[in-house]
Amino acid sequence: AQSVTQLDSHVSVSEGTPVLLRCNYSSSYSPSLFWYVQHPNKGLQLLLKYTSAATLVKGINGFEAEFKKSETSFHLTKPSAHMSDAAEYFCVVSDTSGTYKYIFGTGTRLKVLA
Amino acid sequence: GAVVSQHPSRVICKSGTSVKIECRSLDFQATTMFWYRQFPKQSLMLMATSNEGSKATYEQGVEKDKFLINHASLTLSTLTVTSAHPEDSSFYICSARELPGSSYNSPLHFGNGTRLTVT
C-alpha cells in the first residue's frame, strides 16, 4: 500500500531564505507523487508532479522537487521564500491499484517571517 | 488550465435542514470526481468517489444516507448533506480528473471548497 509522511508539521523561514519541506513515501510500485498548496479557506492548487520522467521536477512559483528513489523522498524546495508562500503544503501519492485515489500527507504549514 | 468550480463557497444552515453543494468541471469532462472533508488544521479525508451515471463509492465510516452524491453528467457532481447537524460543520472540497488520462498519473484539480456551518 502507498503512503506518504510529511516530516514537519510546521516550518518557519525568513523572507528571502530557502524553503525545504520534507516528504517521504512508501510504494510498492513506481509512484506518482504530487505537491499541492492550500491557502486559507481555499481549495488545493497543484504545484508540481512526478510521474517517472525527470527526477528533478520544476513547478509553479519557483518551487521544485527531487525524486530520490534510494531515499524514498520527494522533498519540496524553493531558493527564496516570499511572503505569499505562507500556506499549507500537502505531499500526495496516487494509488496505483486502480482506484486512482489520492493519499495525502498530513500537511506542512509554512510560515514566512518578514 | 483545468478549472473546477465549487458552489457555494460558504453556507450557514439550521440544524435539521439539507444543504446541496455543487462541483463542476468547467473546461473538461470528468467521469470521476472525489469529495473530501477537511477538519481545521488537518489533512483531507476522502469521503466518497463519485462516478458519472452510477452509484458513488463511499469510504468506510461515511454515512451514505447522510451524504448523498449525484453525478448526473460528465461535468457536474453534487453532494447533499441531509438533516445536517452541528457536527457536520466542516470544509468540503471536491476534485476531478480530466478525460482522457484518468489514471494515477493524471493530477486532480480541486474546487475552492465549501465552508458549511450548521447552527
PDB file of C-alpha atoms in Angstrom:
ATOM      1  CA  ALA A   1       0.000   0.000   0.000  1.00  0.00           C
ATOM      2  CA  GLN A   2       1.112   3.518  -0.698  1.00  0.00           C
ATOM      3  CA  SER A   3       1.652   6.158   1.959  1.00  0.00           C
ATOM      4  CA  VAL A   4       3.368   9.485   2.436  1.00  0.00           C
ATOM      5  CA  THR A   5       4.929  11.017   5.523  1.00  0.00           C
ATOM      6  CA  GLN A   6       5.484  14.727   5.848  1.00  0.00           C
ATOM      7  CA  LEU A   7       8.192  15.045   8.416  1.00  0.00           C
ATOM      8  CA  ASP A   8       7.434  18.545   9.653  1.00  0.00           C
ATOM      9  CA  SER A   9       4.015  19.846  10.629  1.00  0.00           C
ATOM     10  CA  HIS A  10       5.302  23.441  10.775  1.00  0.00           C
ATOM     11  CA  VAL A  11       8.206  25.177   9.078  1.00  0.00           C
ATOM     12  CA  SER A  12       9.199  28.810   9.580  1.00  0.00           C
ATOM     13  CA  VAL A  13      11.618  30.648   7.310  1.00  0.00           C
ATOM     14  CA  SER A  14      12.595  34.257   6.822  1.00  0.00           C
ATOM     15  CA  GLU A  15      11.623  36.000   3.629  1.00  0.00           C
ATOM     16  CA  GLY A  16      14.324  35.559   1.019  1.00  0.00           C
ATOM     17  CA  THR A  17      15.781  32.377   2.549  1.00  0.00           C
ATOM     18  CA  PRO A  18      15.446  28.847   1.125  1.00  0.00           C
ATOM     19  CA  VAL A  19      12.462  26.633   1.770  1.00  0.00           C
ATOM     20  CA  LEU A  20      12.656  22.879   2.359  1.00  0.00           C
ATOM     21  CA  LEU A  21       9.521  20.838   3.002  1.00  0.00           C
ATOM     22  CA  ARG A  22      10.198  17.170   3.513  1.00  0.00           C
ATOM     23  CA  CYS A  23       8.196  14.215   2.253  1.00  0.00           C
ATOM     24  CA  ASN A  24       8.931  10.509   2.304  1.00  0.00           C
ATOM     25  CA  TYR A  25       6.821   7.974   0.501  1.00  0.00           C
ATOM     26  CA  SER A  26       6.160   4.284   0.588  1.00  0.00           C
ATOM     27  CA  SER A  27       5.059   2.477  -2.541  1.00  0.00           C
ATOM     28  CA  SER A  28       5.304  -0.995  -3.954  1.00  0.00           C
ATOM     29  CA  TYR A  29       5.248   0.369  -7.481  1.00  0.00           C
ATOM     30  CA  SER A  30       6.764   3.277  -9.309  1.00  0.00           C
ATOM     31  CA  PRO A  31       4.823   6.064  -7.642  1.00  0.00           C
ATOM     32  CA  SER A  32       3.161   9.161  -8.941  1.00  0.00           C
ATOM     33  CA  LEU A  33       3.830  11.961  -6.500  1.00  0.00           C
ATOM     34  CA  PHE A  34       2.407  15.446  -6.250  1.00  0.00           C
ATOM     35  CA  TRP A  35       2.777  18.571  -4.182  1.00  0.00           C
ATOM     36  CA  TYR A  36      -0.231  20.792  -3.611  1.00  0.00           C
ATOM     37  CA  VAL A  37      -0.562  24.127  -1.833  1.00  0.00           C
ATOM     38  CA  GLN A  38      -3.616  25.301   0.074  1.00  0.00           C
ATOM     39  CA  HIS A  39      -4.170  28.881   1.147  1.00  0.00           C
ATOM     40  CA  PRO A  40      -6.640  29.543   3.989  1.00  0.00           C
ATOM     41  CA  ASN A  41     -10.221  28.614   3.166  1.00  0.00           C
ATOM     42  CA  LYS A  42      -9.266  27.680  -0.366  1.00  0.00           C
ATOM     43  CA  GLY A  43      -9.016  24.519  -2.392  1.00  0.00           C
ATOM     44  CA  LEU A  44      -5.754  22.903  -3.391  1.00  0.00           C
ATOM     45  CA  GLN A  45      -3.548  24.095  -6.193  1.00  0.00           C
ATOM     46  CA  LEU A  46      -1.135  21.767  -7.958  1.00  0.00           C
ATOM     47  CA  LEU A  47       2.486  22.878  -7.580  1.00  0.00           C
ATOM     48  CA  LEU A  48       4.174  20.032  -9.408  1.00  0.00           C
ATOM     49  CA  LYS A  49       4.027  16.333 -10.149  1.00  0.00           C
ATOM     50  CA  TYR A  50       6.433  13.453 -10.628  1.00  0.00           C
ATOM     51  CA  THR A  51       5.406  10.672 -12.978  1.00  0.00           C
ATOM     52  CA  SER A  52       8.631   8.721 -13.652  1.00  0.00           C
ATOM     53  CA  ALA A  53      10.096  11.117 -16.176  1.00  0.00           C
ATOM     54  CA  ALA A  54      12.790  13.517 -14.959  1.00  0.00           C
ATOM     55  CA  THR A  55      13.678  13.100 -11.295  1.00  0.00           C
ATOM     56  CA  LEU A  56      14.001  16.858 -10.788  1.00  0.00           C
ATOM     57  CA  VAL A  57      10.611  18.387 -11.273  1.00  0.00           C
ATOM     58  CA  LYS A  58      10.026  22.088 -11.671  1.00  0.00           C
ATOM     59  CA  GLY A  59       6.724  23.553 -10.675  1.00  0.00           C
ATOM     60  CA  ILE A  60       4.970  26.843 -10.447  1.00  0.00           C
ATOM     61  CA  ASN A  61       6.041  29.867  -8.385  1.00  0.00           C
ATOM     62  CA  GLY A  62       9.686  28.794  -8.313  1.00  0.00           C
ATOM     63  CA  PHE A  63       9.142  25.515  -6.489  1.00  0.00           C
ATOM     64  CA  GLU A  64      10.838  22.295  -7.433  1.00  0.00           C
ATOM     65  CA  ALA A  65      11.120  18.784  -6.024  1.00  0.00           C
ATOM     66  CA  GLU A  66      13.559  15.962  -6.490  1.00  0.00           C
ATOM     67  CA  PHE A  67      12.510  12.341  -6.593  1.00  0.00           C
ATOM     68  CA  LYS A  68      15.109  10.164  -4.863  1.00  0.00           C
ATOM     69  CA  LYS A  69      14.270   6.508  -5.088  1.00  0.00           C
ATOM     70  CA  SER A  70      17.153   5.404  -2.880  1.00  0.00           C
ATOM     71  CA  GLU A  71      15.895   7.653  -0.097  1.00  0.00           C
ATOM     72  CA  THR A  72      12.186   7.267  -0.924  1.00  0.00           C
ATOM     73  CA  SER A  73      11.926  11.022  -0.715  1.00  0.00           C
ATOM     74  CA  PHE A  74      10.254  13.787  -2.663  1.00  0.00           C
ATOM     75  CA  HIS A  75      11.236  16.976  -0.865  1.00  0.00           C
ATOM     76  CA  LEU A  76       9.901  20.346  -1.995  1.00  0.00           C
ATOM     77  CA  THR A  77      12.293  23.275  -2.246  1.00  0.00           C
ATOM     78  CA  LYS A  78      12.364  26.907  -3.239  1.00  0.00           C
ATOM     79  CA  PRO A  79      15.525  29.044  -3.324  1.00  0.00           C
ATOM     80  CA  SER A  80      13.977  32.169  -1.867  1.00  0.00           C
ATOM     81  CA  ALA A  81      10.787  32.363   0.165  1.00  0.00           C
ATOM     82  CA  HIS A  82       8.207  35.043  -0.465  1.00  0.00           C
ATOM     83  CA  MET A  83       5.558  36.213   1.953  1.00  0.00           C
ATOM     84  CA  SER A  84       2.884  34.891  -0.394  1.00  0.00           C
ATOM     85  CA  ASP A  85       4.287  31.359   0.006  1.00  0.00           C
ATOM     86  CA  ALA A  86       2.833  31.142   3.514  1.00  0.00           C
ATOM     87  CA  ALA A  87       0.277  28.333   3.255  1.00  0.00           C
ATOM     88  CA  GLU A  88      -0.337  24.649   3.908  1.00  0.00           C
ATOM     89  CA  TYR A  89       1.521  22.208   1.669  1.00  0.00           C
ATOM     90  CA  PHE A  90       0.473  18.629   1.007  1.00  0.00           C
ATOM     91  CA  CYS A  91       2.554  15.814  -0.386  1.00  0.00           C
ATOM     92  CA  VAL A  92       0.404  13.282  -2.196  1.00  0.00           C
ATOM     93  CA  VAL A  93       0.900   9.846  -3.712  1.00  0.00           C
ATOM     94  CA  SER A  94      -1.561   8.434  -6.168  1.00  0.00           C
ATOM     95  CA  ASP A  95      -2.876   4.944  -5.546  1.00  0.00           C
ATOM     96  CA  THR A  96      -1.810   2.668  -8.376  1.00  0.00           C
ATOM     97  CA  SER A  97      -4.156  -0.188  -7.594  1.00  0.00           C
ATOM     98  CA  GLY A  98      -6.799   1.043  -9.988  1.00  0.00           C
ATOM     99  CA  THR A  99      -8.840   3.305  -7.758  1.00  0.00           C
ATOM    100  CA  TYR A 100      -6.705   6.332  -8.590  1.00  0.00           C
ATOM    101  CA  LYS A 101      -7.324   7.734  -5.144  1.00  0.00           C
ATOM    102  CA  TYR A 102      -5.032  10.302  -3.673  1.00  0.00           C
ATOM    103  CA  ILE A 103      -3.257   9.500  -0.450  1.00  0.00           C
ATOM    104  CA  PHE A 104      -2.476  12.704   1.399  1.00  0.00           C
ATOM    105  CA  GLY A 105       0.276  13.519   3.800  1.00  0.00           C
ATOM    106  CA  THR A 106      -0.693  15.297   6.980  1.00  0.00           C
ATOM    107  CA  GLY A 107       0.455  18.644   5.639  1.00  0.00           C
ATOM    108  CA  THR A 108       3.168  21.167   6.474  1.00  0.00           C
ATOM    109  CA  ARG A 109       2.265  24.703   7.416  1.00  0.00           C
ATOM    110  CA  LEU A 110       4.830  27.131   6.058  1.00  0.00           C
ATOM    111  CA  LYS A 111       5.262  30.424   7.836  1.00  0.00           C
ATOM    112  CA  VAL A 112       7.304  33.170   6.218  1.00  0.00           C
ATOM    113  CA  LEU A 113       8.744  35.801   8.519  1.00  0.00           C
ATOM    114  CA  ALA A 114       9.358  39.356   7.350  1.00  0.00           C
TER     115      ALA A 114
ATOM    116  CA  GLY B   1      -5.805  25.063 -17.337  1.00  0.00           C
ATOM    117  CA  ALA B   2      -8.446  22.775 -15.928  1.00  0.00           C
ATOM    118  CA  VAL B   3     -10.835  24.522 -13.568  1.00  0.00           C
ATOM    119  CA  VAL B   4     -13.165  23.006 -11.020  1.00  0.00           C
ATOM    120  CA  SER B   5     -15.886  25.300  -9.754  1.00  0.00           C
ATOM    121  CA  GLN B   6     -17.496  24.609  -6.407  1.00  0.00           C
ATOM    122  CA  HIS B   7     -20.584  26.380  -5.154  1.00  0.00           C
ATOM    123  CA  PRO B   8     -21.428  27.771  -2.689  1.00  0.00           C
ATOM    124  CA  SER B   9     -18.199  28.844  -1.052  1.00  0.00           C
ATOM    125  CA  ARG B  10     -19.917  29.356   2.286  1.00  0.00           C
ATOM    126  CA  VAL B  11     -23.238  28.235   3.653  1.00  0.00           C
ATOM    127  CA  ILE B  12     -24.884  28.534   7.038  1.00  0.00           C
ATOM    128  CA  CYS B  13     -27.902  26.396   7.724  1.00  0.00           C
ATOM    129  CA  LYS B  14     -30.060  25.399  10.628  1.00  0.00           C
ATOM    130  CA  SER B  15     -29.876  22.001  12.231  1.00  0.00           C
ATOM    131  CA  GLY B  16     -32.169  19.522  10.507  1.00  0.00           C
ATOM    132  CA  THR B  17     -32.108  21.129   7.087  1.00  0.00           C
ATOM    133  CA  SER B  18     -30.359  19.839   3.978  1.00  0.00           C
ATOM    134  CA  VAL B  19     -27.628  21.547   2.013  1.00  0.00           C
ATOM    135  CA  LYS B  20     -26.529  20.880  -1.560  1.00  0.00           C
ATOM    136  CA  ILE B  21     -23.010  21.573  -2.771  1.00  0.00           C
ATOM    137  CA  GLU B  22     -22.226  21.622  -6.484  1.00  0.00           C
ATOM    138  CA  CYS B  23     -18.960  20.708  -8.155  1.00  0.00           C
ATOM    139  CA  ARG B  24     -18.481  21.481 -11.832  1.00  0.00           C
ATOM    140  CA  SER B  25     -15.596  20.864 -14.183  1.00  0.00           C
ATOM    141  CA  LEU B  26     -15.678  23.997 -16.334  1.00  0.00           C
ATOM    142  CA  ASP B  27     -13.474  23.172 -19.286  1.00  0.00           C
ATOM    143  CA  PHE B  28     -13.065  19.429 -19.187  1.00  0.00           C
ATOM    144  CA  GLN B  29     -15.037  16.246 -18.694  1.00  0.00           C
ATOM    145  CA  ALA B  30     -14.686  14.061 -15.649  1.00  0.00           C
ATOM    146  CA  THR B  31     -16.168  10.595 -15.217  1.00  0.00           C
ATOM    147  CA  THR B  32     -14.873  10.522 -11.676  1.00  0.00           C
ATOM    148  CA  MET B  33     -14.998  13.185  -9.015  1.00  0.00           C
ATOM    149  CA  PHE B  34     -13.911  12.915  -5.416  1.00  0.00           C
ATOM    150  CA  TRP B  35     -15.411  14.514  -2.319  1.00  0.00           C
ATOM    151  CA  TYR B  36     -13.241  15.338   0.664  1.00  0.00           C
ATOM    152  CA  ARG B  37     -13.851  16.691   4.112  1.00  0.00           C
ATOM    153  CA  GLN B  38     -11.274  18.740   5.954  1.00  0.00           C
ATOM    154  CA  PHE B  39     -11.306  19.484   9.662  1.00  0.00           C
ATOM    155  CA  PRO B  40      -9.476  22.553  10.964  1.00  0.00           C
ATOM    156  CA  LYS B  41      -5.711  22.287  10.679  1.00  0.00           C
ATOM    157  CA  GLN B  42      -5.945  18.734   9.364  1.00  0.00           C
ATOM    158  CA  SER B  43      -5.417  16.944   6.110  1.00  0.00           C
ATOM    159  CA  LEU B  44      -8.129  15.998   3.639  1.00  0.00           C
ATOM    160  CA  MET B  45     -10.257  12.954   4.323  1.00  0.00           C
ATOM    161  CA  LEU B  46     -11.723  11.211   1.304  1.00  0.00           C
ATOM    162  CA  MET B  47     -15.453  10.757   1.776  1.00  0.00           C
ATOM    163  CA  ALA B  48     -16.542   9.220  -1.492  1.00  0.00           C
ATOM    164  CA  THR B  49     -15.789   8.693  -5.146  1.00  0.00           C
ATOM    165  CA  SER B  50     -18.478   9.983  -7.458  1.00  0.00           C
ATOM    166  CA  ASN B  51     -18.918   8.083 -10.720  1.00  0.00           C
ATOM    167  CA  GLU B  52     -20.866   9.520 -13.628  1.00  0.00           C
ATOM    168  CA  GLY B  53     -24.002   7.514 -14.279  1.00  0.00           C
ATOM    169  CA  SER B  54     -23.568   5.137 -11.371  1.00  0.00           C
ATOM    170  CA  LYS B  55     -23.622   4.990  -7.611  1.00  0.00           C
ATOM    171  CA  ALA B  56     -20.961   6.660  -5.581  1.00  0.00           C
ATOM    172  CA  THR B  57     -18.413   4.634  -3.673  1.00  0.00           C
ATOM    173  CA  TYR B  58     -18.200   5.665  -0.043  1.00  0.00           C
ATOM    174  CA  GLU B  59     -15.213   5.316   2.238  1.00  0.00           C
ATOM    175  CA  GLN B  60     -15.523   3.308   5.398  1.00  0.00           C
ATOM    176  CA  GLY B  61     -17.304   5.185   8.128  1.00  0.00           C
ATOM    177  CA  VAL B  62     -19.031   7.684   5.836  1.00  0.00           C
ATOM    178  CA  GLU B  63     -22.822   7.540   6.028  1.00  0.00           C
ATOM    179  CA  LYS B  64     -24.145   7.299   2.503  1.00  0.00           C
ATOM    180  CA  ASP B  65     -27.663   8.233   3.579  1.00  0.00           C
ATOM    181  CA  LYS B  66     -26.415  11.431   5.156  1.00  0.00           C
ATOM    182  CA  PHE B  67     -24.049  12.449   2.382  1.00  0.00           C
ATOM    183  CA  LEU B  68     -25.930  11.920  -0.862  1.00  0.00           C
ATOM    184  CA  ILE B  69     -23.859  12.126  -4.018  1.00  0.00           C
ATOM    185  CA  ASN B  70     -25.215  12.501  -7.510  1.00  0.00           C
ATOM    186  CA  HIS B  71     -23.048  12.582 -10.647  1.00  0.00           C
ATOM    187  CA  ALA B  72     -25.594  13.210 -13.354  1.00  0.00           C
ATOM    188  CA  SER B  73     -23.286  14.408 -16.102  1.00  0.00           C
ATOM    189  CA  LEU B  74     -19.628  14.458 -17.075  1.00  0.00           C
ATOM    190  CA  THR B  75     -19.245  17.942 -15.673  1.00  0.00           C
ATOM    191  CA  LEU B  76     -21.389  18.010 -12.533  1.00  0.00           C
ATOM    192  CA  SER B  77     -21.392  16.217  -9.224  1.00  0.00           C
ATOM    193  CA  THR B  78     -23.419  17.244  -6.196  1.00  0.00           C
ATOM    194  CA  LEU B  79     -23.068  16.461  -2.519  1.00  0.00           C
ATOM    195  CA  THR B  80     -26.161  16.857  -0.365  1.00  0.00           C
ATOM    196  CA  VAL B  81     -25.753  16.898   3.378  1.00  0.00           C
ATOM    197  CA  THR B  82     -29.125  15.703   4.630  1.00  0.00           C
ATOM    198  CA  SER B  83     -30.579  16.590   8.013  1.00  0.00           C
ATOM    199  CA  ALA B  84     -27.451  18.486   8.872  1.00  0.00           C
ATOM    200  CA  HIS B  85     -26.250  18.740  12.454  1.00  0.00           C
ATOM    201  CA  PRO B  86     -23.563  20.905  14.041  1.00  0.00           C
ATOM    202  CA  GLU B  87     -21.065  18.032  13.865  1.00  0.00           C
ATOM    203  CA  ASP B  88     -21.385  18.145  10.075  1.00  0.00           C
ATOM    204  CA  SER B  89     -19.867  21.630  10.099  1.00  0.00           C
ATOM    205  CA  SER B  90     -16.674  21.389   8.110  1.00  0.00           C
ATOM    206  CA  PHE B  91     -14.841  22.354   4.942  1.00  0.00           C
ATOM    207  CA  TYR B  92     -15.886  20.214   1.978  1.00  0.00           C
ATOM    208  CA  ILE B  93     -13.749  20.049  -1.158  1.00  0.00           C
ATOM    209  CA  CYS B  94     -14.371  18.329  -4.472  1.00  0.00           C
ATOM    210  CA  SER B  95     -11.865  17.331  -7.115  1.00  0.00           C
ATOM    211  CA  ALA B  96     -11.837  15.844 -10.584  1.00  0.00           C
ATOM    212  CA  ARG B  97      -9.532  14.340 -13.170  1.00  0.00           C
ATOM    213  CA  GLU B  98      -9.595  15.206 -16.820  1.00  0.00           C
ATOM    214  CA  LEU B  99     -10.583  12.835 -19.593  1.00  0.00           C
ATOM    215  CA  PRO B 100      -8.720  11.201 -21.237  1.00  0.00           C
ATOM    216  CA  GLY B 101      -5.909  10.197 -18.961  1.00  0.00           C
ATOM    217  CA  SER B 102      -7.937   9.091 -15.971  1.00  0.00           C
ATOM    218  CA  SER B 103      -5.029   7.264 -14.496  1.00  0.00           C
ATOM    219  CA  TYR B 104      -2.893   7.595 -11.434  1.00  0.00           C
ATOM    220  CA  ASN B 105      -0.575   9.877 -13.395  1.00  0.00           C
ATOM    221  CA  SER B 106      -3.220  12.486 -14.024  1.00  0.00           C
ATOM    222  CA  PRO B 107      -3.357  15.230 -11.434  1.00  0.00           C
ATOM    223  CA  LEU B 108      -6.541  16.037  -9.619  1.00  0.00           C
ATOM    224  CA  HIS B 109      -7.961  19.521  -9.927  1.00  0.00           C
ATOM    225  CA  PHE B 110      -9.644  20.865  -6.825  1.00  0.00           C
ATOM    226  CA  GLY B 111     -12.521  23.204  -6.232  1.00  0.00           C
ATOM    227  CA  ASN B 112     -12.141  26.081  -3.799  1.00  0.00           C
ATOM    228  CA  GLY B 113     -14.149  24.310  -1.150  1.00  0.00           C
ATOM    229  CA  THR B 114     -17.360  24.978   0.737  1.00  0.00           C
ATOM    230  CA  ARG B 115     -17.388  26.079   4.361  1.00  0.00           C
ATOM    231  CA  LEU B 116     -20.516  24.578   5.935  1.00  0.00           C
ATOM    232  CA  THR B 117     -21.681  25.859   9.295  1.00  0.00           C
ATOM    233  CA  VAL B 118     -24.676  24.199  10.906  1.00  0.00           C
ATOM    234  CA  THR B 119     -26.266  26.171  13.732  1.00  0.00           C
TER     235      THR B 119
END
